[in-house]
Short mmCIF file of C-alpha atoms in Angstrom, two decimals:
data_model
loop_
_atom_site.label_atom_id
_atom_site.label_comp_id
_atom_site.label_asym_id
_atom_site.label_seq_id
_atom_site.Cartn_x
_atom_site.Cartn_y
_atom_site.Cartn_z
CA UNK H 113 -148.87 -78.45 22.17
CA UNK H 114 -147.13 -80.13 25.13
CA UNK H 115 -144.41 -78.06 26.73
CA UNK H 116 -142.01 -81.03 26.48
CA UNK H 117 -142.22 -81.01 22.68
CA UNK H 118 -141.40 -77.29 22.50
CA UNK H 119 -138.51 -77.74 24.88
CA UNK H 120 -137.22 -80.65 22.80
CA UNK H 121 -137.30 -78.47 19.69
CA UNK H 122 -135.56 -75.61 21.47
CA UNK H 123 -132.92 -78.05 22.72
CA UNK H 124 -132.31 -79.34 19.19
CA UNK H 125 -132.11 -75.78 17.87
CA UNK H 126 -129.60 -74.89 20.59
CA UNK H 127 -127.48 -77.91 19.70
CA UNK H 128 -127.47 -76.99 16.03
CA UNK H 129 -126.51 -73.39 16.83
CA UNK H 130 -123.78 -74.50 19.24
CA UNK H 131 -122.36 -76.98 16.70
CA UNK H 132 -122.34 -74.34 13.97
CA UNK H 133 -120.64 -71.86 16.27
CA UNK H 134 -118.03 -74.46 17.23
CA UNK H 135 -117.25 -74.96 13.55
CA UNK H 136 -117.06 -71.19 13.13
CA UNK H 137 -114.70 -70.96 16.10
CA UNK H 138 -112.45 -73.63 14.61
CA UNK H 139 -112.35 -71.91 11.23
CA UNK H 140 -111.46 -68.57 12.83
CA UNK H 141 -108.33 -70.15 14.28
CA UNK H 142 -106.94 -70.97 10.82
CA UNK H 143 -106.32 -68.60 7.92
CA UNK H 144 -106.60 -70.96 4.97
CA UNK H 145 -108.96 -71.40 1.99
CA UNK H 146 -110.22 -74.65 3.51
CA UNK H 147 -111.35 -72.88 6.66
CA UNK H 148 -113.30 -70.43 4.50
CA UNK H 149 -114.97 -73.33 2.68
CA UNK H 150 -115.65 -75.17 5.97
CA UNK H 151 -117.28 -72.06 7.41
CA UNK H 152 -119.48 -71.61 4.33
CA UNK H 153 -120.42 -75.24 3.84
CA UNK H 154 -120.69 -76.52 7.45
CA UNK H 155 -120.76 -73.68 10.00
CA UNK H 156 -123.19 -71.38 8.20
CA UNK H 157 -125.79 -74.09 7.36
CA UNK H 158 -125.72 -75.48 10.92
CA UNK H 159 -126.19 -72.06 12.51
CA UNK H 160 -128.87 -71.06 10.01
CA UNK H 161 -130.68 -74.37 10.54
CA UNK H 162 -130.57 -73.86 14.33
CA UNK H 163 -131.94 -70.32 14.10
CA UNK H 164 -134.70 -71.37 11.68
CA UNK H 165 -135.59 -74.41 13.79
CA UNK H 166 -135.86 -72.17 16.85
CA UNK H 167 -138.18 -69.82 14.94
CA UNK H 168 -140.19 -72.83 13.81
CA UNK H 169 -140.51 -73.97 17.44
CA UNK H 170 -141.84 -70.52 18.37
CA UNK H 171 -144.27 -70.36 15.45
CA UNK H 172 -145.55 -73.90 15.92
CA UNK H 173 -146.06 -73.12 19.63
CA UNK H 174 -147.99 -69.96 18.80
CA UNK H 175 -150.22 -71.70 16.24
CA UNK H 176 -151.16 -74.49 18.66
CA UNK H 177 -153.25 -72.17 20.83
CA UNK H 178 -156.95 -72.36 19.91
CA UNK H 179 -158.43 -69.03 18.77
CA UNK H 180 -160.18 -67.15 21.54
CA UNK H 181 -163.95 -67.03 21.32
CA UNK H 182 -165.40 -63.59 20.76
CA UNK F 244 -113.83 -54.14 1.71
CA UNK F 245 -115.97 -52.71 4.49
CA UNK F 246 -114.14 -52.19 7.78
CA UNK F 247 -114.35 -55.12 10.16
CA UNK F 248 -116.97 -54.76 12.83
CA UNK F 249 -115.05 -56.67 15.50
CA UNK F 250 -111.41 -57.37 16.11
CA UNK F 251 -110.75 -61.11 15.69
CA UNK F 252 -110.18 -61.54 19.46
CA UNK F 253 -113.45 -59.82 20.30
CA UNK F 254 -115.24 -61.93 17.72
CA UNK F 255 -113.83 -65.14 19.21
CA UNK F 256 -114.99 -63.99 22.64
CA UNK F 257 -118.46 -63.25 21.23
CA UNK F 258 -118.71 -66.67 19.57
CA UNK F 259 -117.62 -68.42 22.80
CA UNK F 260 -120.20 -66.42 24.76
CA UNK F 261 -122.92 -67.39 22.27
CA UNK F 262 -121.89 -71.06 22.46
CA UNK F 263 -122.12 -70.88 26.27
CA UNK F 264 -125.59 -69.33 26.10
CA UNK F 265 -126.79 -71.88 23.52
CA UNK F 266 -125.40 -74.70 25.64
CA UNK F 267 -127.19 -73.32 28.70
CA UNK F 268 -130.48 -73.28 26.77
CA UNK F 269 -129.82 -76.82 25.48
CA UNK F 270 -129.12 -78.13 28.99
CA UNK F 271 -131.85 -76.16 30.75
CA UNK F 272 -134.57 -75.94 28.11
CA UNK F 273 -137.09 -75.88 30.97
CA UNK F 274 -135.94 -72.29 31.64
CA UNK F 275 -138.06 -71.24 28.65
CA UNK F 276 -141.21 -71.87 30.69
CA UNK F 277 -140.63 -68.48 32.31
CA UNK F 278 -140.59 -65.15 30.46
CA UNK F 279 -136.93 -64.51 31.35
CA UNK F 280 -135.95 -67.92 29.94
CA UNK F 281 -137.79 -67.23 26.72
CA UNK F 282 -135.94 -63.92 26.35
CA UNK F 283 -132.66 -65.75 27.01
CA UNK F 284 -133.51 -68.34 24.35
CA UNK F 285 -134.36 -65.59 21.85
CA UNK F 286 -131.00 -63.93 22.50
CA UNK F 287 -129.02 -67.19 22.51
CA UNK F 288 -130.70 -68.85 19.53
CA UNK F 289 -131.64 -65.94 17.30
CA UNK F 290 -130.03 -62.56 18.00
CA UNK F 291 -126.50 -63.61 18.91
CA UNK F 292 -126.14 -66.44 16.34
CA UNK F 293 -127.42 -64.17 13.56
CA UNK F 294 -124.91 -61.53 14.56
CA UNK F 295 -122.15 -64.14 14.90
CA UNK F 296 -122.89 -65.41 11.39
CA UNK F 297 -122.65 -61.92 9.98
CA UNK F 298 -119.39 -61.09 11.74
CA UNK F 299 -117.94 -64.51 10.90
CA UNK F 300 -118.73 -64.03 7.24
CA UNK F 301 -117.24 -60.54 7.32
CA UNK F 302 -114.08 -61.81 9.02
CA UNK F 303 -113.62 -64.66 6.53
CA UNK F 304 -114.16 -62.32 3.58
CA UNK F 305 -111.55 -59.97 5.03
CA UNK F 306 -109.07 -62.80 5.59
CA UNK F 307 -109.59 -64.01 2.03
CA UNK F 308 -108.04 -60.75 0.82
CA UNK F 309 -104.75 -61.35 2.64
CA UNK F 310 -101.51 -62.32 0.92
CA UNK F 311 -101.04 -65.07 3.50
CA UNK F 312 -104.39 -66.57 2.48
CA UNK F 313 -103.55 -66.61 -1.25
CA UNK F 314 -100.08 -68.04 -0.72
CA UNK F 315 -101.29 -70.78 1.63
CA UNK F 316 -101.92 -72.98 -1.43
CA UNK F 317 -98.69 -74.70 -2.51
CA UNK F 318 -99.23 -73.90 -6.17
CA UNK F 319 -99.04 -70.18 -5.38
CA UNK F 320 -95.62 -70.40 -3.71
CA UNK F 321 -93.68 -69.31 -6.81
CA UNK F 322 -96.02 -66.37 -7.33
CA UNK F 323 -95.24 -65.31 -3.79
CA UNK F 324 -91.51 -65.68 -4.45
CA UNK F 325 -91.81 -63.52 -7.55
CA UNK F 326 -92.71 -60.61 -5.28
CA UNK F 327 -89.17 -60.73 -3.89
CA UNK F 328 -87.24 -60.83 -7.17
CA UNK F 329 -84.40 -58.33 -7.01
CA UNK F 330 -85.19 -56.81 -10.40
CA UNK F 331 -87.35 -53.72 -10.75
CA UNK F 332 -88.49 -54.78 -14.22
CA UNK F 333 -90.63 -57.43 -12.50
CA UNK F 334 -93.85 -55.48 -12.19
CA UNK F 335 -95.36 -57.22 -9.13
CA UNK F 336 -91.98 -57.18 -7.33
CA UNK F 337 -91.52 -53.46 -7.96
CA UNK F 338 -95.00 -52.76 -6.61
CA UNK F 339 -94.63 -55.05 -3.60
CA UNK F 340 -91.13 -54.04 -2.52
CA UNK F 341 -91.80 -50.32 -2.85
CA UNK F 342 -95.09 -50.42 -0.93
CA UNK F 343 -97.07 -49.28 -3.96
CA UNK F 344 -99.57 -51.88 -2.86
CA UNK F 345 -100.25 -53.00 0.73
CA UNK F 346 -97.99 -56.01 1.27
CA UNK F 347 -100.48 -57.88 3.42
CA UNK F 348 -103.11 -57.58 0.65
CA UNK F 349 -100.78 -57.72 -2.34
CA UNK F 350 -102.56 -60.34 -4.48
CA UNK F 351 -106.02 -58.99 -3.85
CA UNK F 352 -105.06 -55.40 -4.68
CA UNK F 353 -104.15 -56.23 -8.28
CA UNK F 354 -106.24 -59.33 -8.95
CA UNK F 355 -109.70 -58.16 -8.00
CA UNK F 356 -111.80 -56.53 -10.67
CA UNK F 357 -112.43 -52.95 -9.67
CA UNK F 358 -115.99 -53.13 -10.90
CA UNK F 359 -119.41 -54.00 -9.61
CA UNK F 360 -119.37 -57.62 -8.35
CA UNK F 361 -115.57 -57.76 -8.79
CA UNK F 362 -115.09 -59.07 -5.27
CA UNK F 363 -117.90 -61.61 -5.65
CA UNK F 364 -116.44 -62.88 -8.94
CA UNK F 365 -113.02 -63.19 -7.34
CA UNK F 366 -114.41 -65.14 -4.41
CA UNK F 367 -116.31 -67.51 -6.73
CA UNK F 368 -113.09 -68.14 -8.64
CA UNK F 369 -111.33 -68.68 -5.33
CA UNK F 370 -113.82 -71.39 -4.33
CA UNK F 371 -113.24 -73.02 -7.73
CA UNK F 372 -109.49 -72.92 -7.11
CA UNK F 373 -109.97 -74.72 -3.78
CA UNK F 374 -112.04 -77.42 -5.51
CA UNK F 375 -109.37 -77.87 -8.18
CA UNK F 376 -106.68 -78.01 -5.48
CA UNK F 377 -108.36 -80.96 -3.77
CA UNK F 378 -110.45 -82.65 -6.44
CA UNK F 379 -108.90 -81.66 -9.76
CA UNK F 380 -105.57 -81.57 -11.51
CA UNK F 381 -103.43 -78.74 -10.24
CA UNK F 382 -101.54 -77.10 -13.12
CA UNK F 383 -97.85 -76.27 -12.90
CA UNK F 384 -97.31 -72.68 -11.71
CA UNK F 385 -95.94 -71.63 -15.11
CA UNK F 386 -99.10 -72.91 -16.78
CA UNK F 387 -101.46 -70.86 -14.63
CA UNK F 388 -103.03 -68.14 -16.71
CA UNK F 389 -105.54 -65.40 -16.06
CA UNK F 390 -109.15 -66.12 -16.98
CA UNK F 391 -109.08 -63.15 -19.31
CA UNK F 392 -106.45 -60.61 -20.36
CA UNK F 393 -105.50 -58.29 -17.52
CA UNK F 394 -107.69 -55.23 -17.64
CA UNK F 395 -105.88 -51.86 -17.48
CA UNK F 396 -108.70 -50.70 -15.23
CA UNK F 397 -106.98 -52.53 -12.37
CA UNK F 398 -103.79 -50.49 -12.98
CA UNK F 399 -105.63 -47.24 -13.53
CA UNK F 400 -107.44 -47.63 -10.25
CA UNK F 401 -104.25 -46.21 -8.73
CA UNK F 402 -102.31 -44.77 -11.66
CA UNK F 403 -105.00 -42.80 -13.46
CA UNK F 404 -104.23 -39.11 -13.21
CA UNK F 405 -100.84 -39.70 -11.57
CA UNK F 406 -98.11 -37.43 -12.88
CA UNK F 407 -95.69 -40.33 -13.32
CA UNK F 408 -98.27 -42.06 -15.49
CA UNK F 409 -99.30 -39.03 -17.53
CA UNK F 410 -95.83 -37.56 -18.13
CA UNK F 411 -93.66 -40.67 -18.57
CA UNK F 412 -91.90 -40.33 -21.92
CA UNK F 413 -92.49 -44.03 -22.63
CA UNK F 414 -96.20 -43.36 -22.49
CA UNK F 415 -95.90 -40.89 -25.39
CA UNK F 416 -93.89 -43.02 -27.79
CA UNK F 417 -96.91 -43.17 -30.06
CA UNK F 418 -99.72 -40.65 -30.43
CA UNK F 419 -102.89 -41.64 -28.56
CA UNK F 420 -100.94 -44.18 -26.52
CA UNK F 421 -102.40 -42.99 -23.25
CA UNK F 422 -105.90 -42.79 -24.68
CA UNK F 423 -105.62 -46.37 -25.94
CA UNK F 424 -104.31 -47.55 -22.59
CA UNK F 425 -107.08 -45.73 -20.76
CA UNK F 426 -109.62 -47.40 -23.04
CA UNK F 427 -107.97 -50.80 -22.45
CA UNK F 428 -107.23 -51.09 -26.18
CA UNK F 429 -103.50 -51.20 -25.50
CA UNK F 430 -102.52 -53.39 -22.58
CA UNK F 431 -100.13 -51.96 -20.01
CA UNK F 432 -98.48 -55.38 -20.16
CA UNK F 433 -98.09 -55.41 -23.94
CA UNK F 434 -94.77 -56.46 -25.47
CA UNK F 435 -91.98 -53.95 -24.83
CA UNK F 436 -94.04 -52.25 -22.15
CA UNK F 437 -94.54 -53.68 -18.64
CA UNK F 438 -94.31 -57.20 -19.99
CA UNK F 439 -92.36 -58.85 -17.17
CA UNK F 440 -94.93 -59.83 -14.62
CA UNK F 441 -94.65 -62.88 -12.34
CA UNK F 442 -92.69 -64.94 -14.90
CA UNK F 443 -92.48 -67.87 -12.50
CA UNK F 444 -90.74 -70.07 -15.07
CA UNK F 445 -87.68 -67.80 -14.87
CA UNK F 446 -87.37 -67.71 -11.08
CA UNK F 447 -84.68 -70.37 -10.91
CA UNK F 448 -82.22 -67.89 -12.40
CA UNK F 449 -83.42 -64.91 -10.40
CA UNK F 450 -81.84 -63.26 -7.38
CA UNK F 451 -84.07 -62.29 -4.51
CA UNK F 452 -84.38 -59.25 -2.32
CA UNK F 453 -83.77 -59.87 1.36
CA UNK F 454 -85.75 -57.44 3.41
CA UNK F 455 -83.75 -55.81 6.20
CA UNK F 456 -85.42 -54.19 9.18
#
Protein backbone atom coordinates (compact mmCIF):
# COMPACT_ATOMS: atom_id res chain seq x y z
CA UNK A 1 0.00 0.00 0.00
CA UNK A 2 1.44 3.42 -0.91
CA UNK A 3 2.73 5.41 2.03
CA UNK A 4 0.68 8.42 0.88
CA UNK A 5 -2.58 6.52 1.36
CA UNK A 6 -1.65 5.50 4.91
CA UNK A 7 -0.64 9.05 5.73
CA UNK A 8 -3.92 10.34 4.32
CA UNK A 9 -5.83 7.93 6.55
CA UNK A 10 -3.79 8.91 9.59
CA UNK A 11 -4.41 12.57 8.79
CA UNK A 12 -8.16 11.98 8.58
CA UNK A 13 -8.09 10.04 11.84
CA UNK A 14 -6.18 12.86 13.51
CA UNK A 15 -8.72 15.40 12.28
CA UNK A 16 -11.61 13.33 13.61
CA UNK A 17 -9.90 12.93 16.98
CA UNK A 18 -9.06 16.65 17.16
CA UNK A 19 -12.63 17.64 16.24
CA UNK A 20 -14.07 15.29 18.87
CA UNK A 21 -11.69 16.63 21.48
CA UNK A 22 -12.62 20.22 20.58
CA UNK A 23 -16.27 19.35 21.14
CA UNK A 24 -15.33 17.72 24.44
CA UNK A 25 -13.39 20.83 25.44
CA UNK A 26 -16.37 23.04 24.65
CA UNK A 27 -18.75 20.84 26.65
CA UNK A 28 -16.41 20.86 29.65
CA UNK A 29 -16.70 24.64 29.80
CA UNK A 30 -20.47 24.50 30.39
CA UNK A 31 -22.35 22.65 33.13
CA UNK A 32 -25.70 22.09 31.46
CA UNK A 33 -27.73 19.06 30.28
CA UNK A 34 -27.19 20.14 26.68
CA UNK A 35 -23.41 19.95 27.07
CA UNK A 36 -23.80 16.40 28.38
CA UNK A 37 -25.92 15.49 25.36
CA UNK A 38 -23.49 17.23 22.97
CA UNK A 39 -20.59 15.30 24.46
CA UNK A 40 -22.43 11.98 24.13
CA UNK A 41 -23.88 12.55 20.67
CA UNK A 42 -21.10 14.53 18.92
CA UNK A 43 -17.81 14.44 20.85
CA UNK A 44 -17.79 10.75 21.74
CA UNK A 45 -18.68 9.47 18.22
CA UNK A 46 -16.09 11.73 16.57
CA UNK A 47 -13.31 10.65 18.92
CA UNK A 48 -14.29 6.99 18.69
CA UNK A 49 -14.46 7.21 14.89
CA UNK A 50 -10.98 8.81 14.81
CA UNK A 51 -9.46 6.14 17.04
CA UNK A 52 -11.10 3.32 15.06
CA UNK A 53 -10.07 4.87 11.74
CA UNK A 54 -6.49 5.11 12.99
CA UNK A 55 -6.57 1.43 13.99
CA UNK A 56 -8.03 0.60 10.59
CA UNK A 57 -5.15 2.49 8.92
CA UNK A 58 -2.67 0.42 10.93
CA UNK A 59 -4.41 -2.88 10.20
CA UNK A 60 -4.87 -2.17 6.50
CA UNK A 61 -1.18 -1.21 6.32
CA UNK A 62 -0.15 -4.44 8.03
CA UNK A 63 -2.32 -6.62 5.79
CA UNK A 64 -0.92 -5.07 2.59
CA UNK A 65 2.49 -6.70 3.07
CA UNK A 66 2.79 -9.94 1.08
CA UNK A 67 3.46 -13.02 3.22
CA UNK A 68 7.13 -13.91 3.43
CA UNK A 69 8.17 -17.02 1.53
CA UNK A 70 9.38 -19.86 3.71
CA UNK B 1 -20.17 7.84 42.06
CA UNK B 2 -16.54 6.83 41.68
CA UNK B 3 -14.05 9.55 42.60
CA UNK B 4 -12.96 11.70 39.69
CA UNK B 5 -9.66 10.72 38.18
CA UNK B 6 -8.62 14.25 37.22
CA UNK B 7 -9.48 17.67 38.50
CA UNK B 8 -11.42 19.58 35.80
CA UNK B 9 -8.45 21.93 35.18
CA UNK B 10 -6.06 19.03 34.73
CA UNK B 11 -8.52 17.34 32.41
CA UNK B 12 -8.83 20.47 30.27
CA UNK B 13 -5.03 20.64 30.08
CA UNK B 14 -4.90 16.98 29.06
CA UNK B 15 -7.53 17.47 26.34
CA UNK B 16 -5.68 20.53 24.98
CA UNK B 17 -2.42 18.56 24.96
CA UNK B 18 -4.09 15.70 23.07
CA UNK B 19 -5.58 18.14 20.55
CA UNK B 20 -2.11 19.63 20.00
CA UNK B 21 -0.59 16.18 19.45
CA UNK B 22 -3.41 15.14 17.08
CA UNK B 23 -3.00 18.39 15.16
CA UNK B 24 0.74 17.80 14.89
CA UNK B 25 0.11 14.32 13.45
CA UNK B 26 -2.52 15.75 11.06
CA UNK B 27 -0.14 18.45 9.81
CA UNK B 28 2.98 16.28 9.72
CA UNK B 29 1.61 12.85 8.85
CA UNK B 30 4.93 12.16 7.12
CA UNK B 31 6.46 11.85 10.61
CA UNK B 32 4.89 8.38 10.80
CA UNK B 33 7.44 7.11 8.28
CA UNK B 34 9.91 6.87 11.17
CA UNK B 35 9.48 4.66 14.23
CA UNK B 36 9.34 7.67 16.59
CA UNK B 37 6.56 9.22 14.49
CA UNK B 38 4.56 6.02 14.57
CA UNK B 39 4.86 5.90 18.36
CA UNK B 40 3.74 9.54 18.50
CA UNK B 41 0.73 8.76 16.30
CA UNK B 42 -0.19 5.79 18.51
CA UNK B 43 -0.08 8.02 21.58
CA UNK B 44 -1.88 10.95 19.94
CA UNK B 45 -4.56 8.97 18.11
CA UNK B 46 -5.16 5.99 20.36
CA UNK B 47 -3.83 6.14 23.92
CA UNK B 48 -4.53 9.77 24.81
CA UNK B 49 -7.92 10.07 23.03
CA UNK B 50 -9.14 6.84 24.65
CA UNK B 51 -8.10 8.15 28.04
CA UNK B 52 -9.61 11.57 27.30
CA UNK B 53 -12.92 9.92 26.38
CA UNK B 54 -12.96 7.99 29.62
CA UNK B 55 -12.14 11.00 31.79
CA UNK B 56 -14.58 13.19 29.85
CA UNK B 57 -17.37 10.70 30.38
CA UNK B 58 -16.50 10.43 34.07
CA UNK B 59 -16.47 14.22 34.44
CA UNK B 60 -19.83 14.64 32.70
CA UNK B 61 -21.39 11.89 34.80
CA UNK B 62 -20.10 13.60 37.94
CA UNK B 63 -21.42 17.00 36.83
CA UNK B 64 -24.81 15.47 36.08
CA UNK B 65 -25.18 14.76 39.80
CA UNK B 66 -24.84 18.42 40.80
CA UNK B 67 -27.72 20.58 41.98
CA UNK B 68 -26.61 23.29 39.56
CA UNK B 69 -26.99 20.83 36.67
CA UNK B 70 -30.54 19.80 37.65
CA UNK B 71 -31.69 23.36 38.24
CA UNK B 72 -30.24 24.64 34.96
CA UNK B 73 -33.53 23.68 33.26
CA UNK B 74 -36.11 26.44 33.72
CA UNK B 75 -38.86 24.01 34.65
CA UNK B 76 -36.88 22.95 37.72
CA UNK B 77 -36.58 26.49 39.12
CA UNK B 78 -39.51 26.13 41.53
CA UNK B 79 -38.16 22.82 42.80
CA UNK B 80 -34.92 24.60 43.57
CA UNK B 81 -36.81 27.38 45.36
CA UNK B 82 -38.65 24.81 47.45
CA UNK B 83 -35.32 23.92 49.05
CA UNK B 84 -35.26 27.38 50.64
CA UNK B 85 -38.78 27.43 52.08
CA UNK B 86 -38.63 28.67 55.66
CA UNK B 87 -40.80 25.86 57.01
CA UNK B 88 -39.31 22.71 58.47
CA UNK B 89 -42.37 20.68 57.51
CA UNK B 90 -41.15 20.91 53.90
CA UNK B 91 -39.16 17.70 53.75
CA UNK B 92 -36.63 18.65 51.03
CA UNK B 93 -36.10 22.11 52.60
CA UNK B 94 -35.44 20.61 56.04
CA UNK B 95 -32.92 18.21 54.55
CA UNK B 96 -31.23 20.84 52.39
CA UNK B 97 -31.01 23.64 54.93
CA UNK B 98 -29.74 21.40 57.72
CA UNK B 99 -27.06 19.74 55.58
CA UNK B 100 -28.67 16.32 55.93
CA UNK B 101 -27.86 15.97 52.26
CA UNK B 102 -24.91 17.54 50.43
CA UNK B 103 -26.23 20.83 49.05
CA UNK B 104 -24.25 20.65 45.84
CA UNK B 105 -25.73 17.21 45.10
CA UNK B 106 -29.15 17.72 46.68
CA UNK B 107 -31.41 16.45 43.87
CA UNK B 108 -29.27 13.46 43.05
CA UNK B 109 -29.00 12.32 46.68
CA UNK B 110 -32.75 11.74 47.01
CA UNK B 111 -33.80 11.10 43.42
CA UNK B 112 -31.45 8.34 42.40
CA UNK B 113 -32.53 4.78 43.04
CA UNK B 114 -30.16 3.24 45.52
CA UNK B 115 -30.17 -0.04 43.64
CA UNK B 116 -28.28 -1.76 40.90
CA UNK B 117 -28.51 0.37 37.72
CA UNK B 118 -30.14 3.20 39.71
CA UNK B 119 -27.69 5.74 38.34
CA UNK B 120 -28.05 4.44 34.78
CA UNK B 121 -31.86 4.62 35.01
CA UNK B 122 -31.65 8.16 36.34
CA UNK B 123 -29.35 9.23 33.53
CA UNK B 124 -31.64 7.69 30.90
CA UNK B 125 -34.56 9.60 32.39
CA UNK B 126 -32.41 12.71 32.38
CA UNK B 127 -31.73 12.36 28.65
CA UNK B 128 -35.49 11.95 28.11
CA UNK B 129 -36.10 15.13 30.11
CA UNK B 130 -33.68 17.03 27.85
CA UNK B 131 -35.52 15.76 24.77
CA UNK B 132 -38.86 16.83 26.23
CA UNK B 133 -37.39 20.22 27.14
CA UNK B 134 -36.44 20.94 23.53
CA UNK B 135 -38.74 18.79 21.41
CA UNK B 136 -41.77 18.07 23.57
CA UNK B 137 -44.33 19.84 25.69
CA UNK B 138 -42.86 20.91 29.00
CA UNK B 139 -45.39 20.38 31.80
CA UNK B 140 -46.06 23.02 34.44
CA UNK B 141 -43.88 22.47 37.53
CA UNK B 142 -46.91 21.54 39.65
CA UNK B 143 -47.85 18.84 37.14
CA UNK B 144 -44.47 17.12 37.26
CA UNK B 145 -44.81 13.79 38.99
CA UNK B 146 -42.45 10.97 39.83
CA UNK B 147 -42.39 8.02 37.44
CA UNK B 148 -43.37 5.76 40.29
CA UNK B 149 -44.20 6.27 43.97
CA UNK B 150 -41.17 7.33 45.98
CA UNK B 151 -39.47 4.27 47.37
CA UNK B 152 -38.68 4.34 51.11
CA UNK B 153 -35.39 2.67 50.23
CA UNK B 154 -34.10 6.09 49.19
CA UNK B 155 -34.89 7.45 52.69
CA UNK B 156 -33.61 4.39 54.49
CA UNK B 157 -30.31 4.63 52.69
CA UNK B 158 -29.47 7.23 55.36
CA UNK B 159 -32.13 6.80 58.04
CA UNK B 160 -32.14 3.04 58.51
CA UNK B 161 -30.83 2.21 61.95
CA UNK B 162 -30.67 5.85 63.02
CA UNK B 163 -31.86 6.44 66.57
CA UNK B 164 -34.07 9.36 65.52
CA UNK B 165 -35.78 7.08 63.03
CA UNK B 166 -36.14 4.06 65.30
CA UNK B 167 -37.23 5.88 68.47
CA UNK B 168 -39.43 8.69 67.12
CA UNK B 169 -42.80 8.40 68.85
CA UNK B 170 -44.57 9.17 65.57
CA UNK B 171 -43.04 6.05 64.12
CA UNK B 172 -44.78 3.92 66.76
CA UNK B 173 -48.30 5.29 66.43
CA UNK B 174 -49.39 1.95 65.03
CA UNK B 175 -47.91 -1.48 65.68
CA UNK B 176 -45.63 -2.69 62.88
CA UNK B 177 -45.38 0.84 61.51
CA UNK B 178 -41.61 0.69 61.21
CA UNK B 179 -41.69 -2.79 59.72
CA UNK B 180 -44.18 -1.64 57.09
CA UNK B 181 -42.09 1.42 56.31
CA UNK B 182 -38.95 -0.69 56.06
CA UNK B 183 -40.75 -3.01 53.65
CA UNK B 184 -41.99 -0.01 51.62
CA UNK B 185 -45.60 -1.02 52.35
CA UNK B 186 -46.22 2.26 54.14
CA UNK B 187 -44.76 5.29 52.40
CA UNK B 188 -42.74 7.73 54.49
CA UNK B 189 -44.64 10.40 52.56
CA UNK B 190 -48.09 8.99 53.31
CA UNK B 191 -50.86 11.33 54.44
CA UNK B 192 -50.27 12.75 57.93
CA UNK B 193 -46.65 11.64 57.83
CA UNK B 194 -43.94 13.46 55.85
CA UNK B 195 -46.47 14.51 53.25
CA UNK B 196 -45.21 18.02 52.50
CA UNK B 197 -42.52 17.58 49.92
CA UNK B 198 -41.72 20.13 47.19
CA UNK B 199 -45.33 21.36 46.92
CA UNK B 200 -44.35 23.86 44.23
CA UNK B 201 -47.96 24.98 43.72
CA UNK B 202 -47.92 26.51 47.22
CA UNK B 203 -44.67 28.44 46.89
CA UNK B 204 -46.34 31.75 46.09
CA UNK B 205 -47.52 31.95 49.70
CA UNK B 206 -44.30 30.67 51.23
CA UNK B 207 -41.55 32.59 52.99
CA UNK B 208 -37.98 31.74 52.16
CA UNK B 209 -34.86 31.22 54.19
CA UNK B 210 -32.05 33.64 53.45
CA UNK B 211 -28.75 32.01 54.10
CA UNK B 212 -26.34 34.16 56.10
CA UNK B 213 -22.61 33.53 56.11
